[in-house]
Amino acid sequence: MTVAERSRIDWAPIIDAFSAAIGSDRVVRRKEEILVYECDGLTSYRQRPAVVVLPKTTEQVAAAVKICDRFQVPFVARGAGTGLSGGALPIEDSVLIVTATMNQILSVDLDNQRVVVQPGVINNWVTQAVSGAGFYYAPDPSSQSVCSVGGNVAENSGGVHCLKYGVTTNHVLGLKVVLPTGDIVNLGGEVAETPGYDLCGLFVGSEGTLGIATEITLRILKAPQSIQVLLADFTSVEAAGAAVSAITSAGIIPAGLEMMDNFSLNAVEDVVATNCYPRDAAAILLIEIDGLPAEVEATGDRIANLCRQNGARTITIATDADERLRLWKGRKAAFAAMGKLSPDYYVQDGVIPRTQLPYVLKEIEALGDKHGYRVANVFHAGDGNLHPLILYDNAIPGQLEQVEDLGGDILKLCVRVGGSISGEHGIGADKRCYMPDMFSPTDLETMSWVRKAIDPEMLANPTKLLPTPKTCGEAAQNQAKATFPEVERY
Amino acid sequence: MTVAERSRIDWAPIIDAFSAAIGSDRVVRRKEEILVYECDGLTSYRQRPAVVVLPKTTEQVAAAVKICDRFQVPFVARGAGTGLSGGALPIEDSVLIVTATMNQILSVDLDNQRVVVQPGVINNWVTQAVSGAGFYYAPDPSSQSVCSVGGNVAENSGGVHCLKYGVTTNHVLGLKVVLPTGDIVNLGGEVAETPGYDLCGLFVGSEGTLGIATEITLRILKAPQSIQVLLADFTSVEAAGAAVSAITSAGIIPAGLEMMDNFSLNAVEDVVATNCYPRDAAAILLIEIDGLPAEVEATGDRIANLCRQNGARTITIATDADERLRLWKGRKAAFAAMGKLSPDYYVQDGVIPRTQLPYVLKEIEALGDKHGYRVANVFHAGDGNLHPLILYDNAIPGQLEQVEDLGGDILKLCVRVGGSISGEHGIGADKRCYMPDMFSPTDLETMSWVRKAIDPEMLANPTKLLPTPKTCGEAAQNQAKATFPEVERY
């Protein structure tokens, strides 16, 4: 289908079919109502879908997908719309299937540590539902009070505590999925390992390109008895990096191990005034340990010693909840603080081997200087998951493109040292042009075989995740990402 | 290709092609030499391949697979041949590609806790290579001194310590794979999470049906500072099961949590005389805890209390290495002990939710009585991974078939209570007829789409893992497994 052909799509019978299948009150067509769906958390890209549908049940999702298949129109799934890579960005002349109103917790089985939810359930509702009994749901993206579990599954979201507990895929036992054909399948199961191909693992992180999860079985964990947070400050980034290496090399896996550089911590102090981050530190580490009280105490002592051995100036330890909150407050407010310091910021998301931390942070600074932008670093140091924040002003023409180029250079740096172009935000629309930097043509072709096996008509979020030959060509010429090229089939 | 057509295969040019590609000394054709490859650890099935090839490099594996593709003959990959579900069982008129001689450890990166190995490397060589520096490789199948990492990847093997540390898939960061087309791809990477579809996770556990892994990047862990083993004995299986639930419900995840029933522990004492398993106990638990000394001590105290609260008669605690070994000795010798008590035994492998332990163990006993066979239970209680051992005599005609029926009934029981038909041994040739008990036709069809996307000619281990319509029909009629039906394409 060419662009010209698509522009001739007659939406009337499609809208009628949706109305008949899921009710006309659940079909949004008016331009002013559709406006709120034109972007996700990656606000620099905007595109209105042709129609938005709001199913409530698995069967309604299946009916909606079957209508898309029948009329051969692409669809994009959207949860809460907080994703940072444009995974839920609508495509022109597409159907947006919004799962936000599928927000029921379907079952709680404390004995077997499982909770079954609909995809629109907000991440921290899961913990709220089980915390009374002493359990919690581990993956904790910064957006956990607003992001949906369905979106977490699509993007394989991480968070501060994923260092010790793993990202979303490690906590999803099973999925009920509506395939792009409209068929309903059950992937995974109720126990940790099921035989056959791990299609549940394949689906997590597939960014809406293999179908829509409509029921998600999550593993919940027993809340730790004791928690301690340490703040260590360093006079050089290298020393902070060395302390991170020393801690992990000692076989210690803290619950969280975060780093903020001088620029970030000063930005935070300017805006939220925690009064506990030393403004002259080159970098600080925030380290959370959890477990049995004896374990936490012993581990805390070891971590404090390792920090001191690696040049920490001061170490602050918080054990009670208020004190812990105070130490975390600046880290949690870091992105918001950047928003107050600069009209706009662009968050990048890359992974590097931990041993490369000091080198990569220096290189990022040099890249920022070269491009003429300030880069703040606030990130999950323990698993080498960087979040460089590039400050810019979208109102100045050309800045977005320059910032994206800088972001791309940072990703290529991550790949060059043996890392990855995404740690937890996904590829989405934003980064698919960098996939060829990380994967060979044969690697990418193998992924596309799998995609086509599950979605032969290429209707499920077709312009996301995998590059098309055209976008790859553009990436090779460093001209990528300015526009969304059409996918092959159009 | 029909059976008659296959029997007319002219192997001479195929053998010539193998000899030219990888050297005639690496092509085994003589019947008496091929004999050793006619089965894996599932010795009740035997089938000779037409030819065995012994490649040494990724390129030689790719060349061998391309020859199979060119001549359209199926191939089966085999590591050390210790698998228990017949995953490496040859197919008639097939090529057996043996990776046992690809046994080099290619690189060790202690800083980033990674080891890259060829598939023929024996599981515990990995730990041996890094233990001097204080690291180890966690997945530890009972066969770890003889099984290969390639086979572990194919079957997603588990082991005693997988309760805390996860099965093979949780420890494989990346794979170099020869696809069934002969193309070489890199799946996953060097860091824990990579973007795009998780094809590395898809490949682990795919039992040779999606290609052959030729380089495997493994995550290694820091060895724990302190280890403690507790032996608790109970006067009822229910009480032991309740203790397991109490421990896990308390949020404690021991390194290992094993159960042996009265029959098993007496069999073990008869054969290896550990003199530490009370012969009158209905069941014993063996619980290993690891970590920092303070953590291990505190956790050990809590576990001992929970066992006592749930009716444990005595608790023996071992902290030094010799004492720990003595407590484990009987568990490790359990399968061998059965072999001394009975001419043959059949090991089943199923998973149940932990809460169902007491019920399922009673049901298994009842099923054994019904079929007239004694079933011993030695298993990973912590993760609900059962290993019922059915004692029989293969020399008595009909016993194998009856035992397989009993094994099938046990698997169906596992599925009925919300569990799985395999925990760690895989599906292979042995259990694919039970896949329809666990998965819907659409679920299985989705798996077969993925299989066909990667292996369109269905040449890679075609009669394993997934049932064909014919085998499914047979399973439905409870007549499955007596023979290997041909796959669809023949």
Short mmCIF file of C-alpha atoms in Angstrom, two decimals, chain B residues 72 74 155 221 233 255 267-268 300-301 305 335 344 391 397 411-412:
data_model
loop_
_atom_site.label_atom_id
_atom_site.label_comp_id
_atom_site.label_asym_id
_atom_site.label_seq_id
_atom_site.Cartn_x
_atom_site.Cartn_y
_atom_site.Cartn_z
CA GLN B 72 17.94 -31.62 2.46
CA PRO B 74 17.91 -33.50 8.80
CA GLU B 155 17.85 -28.02 27.39
CA LEU B 221 29.22 -15.17 39.98
CA ASP B 233 13.76 -34.70 59.19
CA ALA B 255 20.72 -21.64 47.64
CA ALA B 267 17.65 -46.60 49.26
CA VAL B 268 20.53 -44.18 49.64
CA GLY B 300 20.14 -20.57 59.20
CA ASP B 301 18.59 -19.74 62.58
CA ASN B 305 13.02 -22.32 63.65
CA PHE B 335 19.88 -41.69 41.29
CA ASP B 344 16.14 -49.84 35.58
CA LEU B 391 11.67 -48.41 39.37
CA PRO B 397 8.28 -57.00 28.15
CA LEU B 411 2.93 -35.10 34.12
CA LYS B 412 -0.80 -34.63 33.57
#
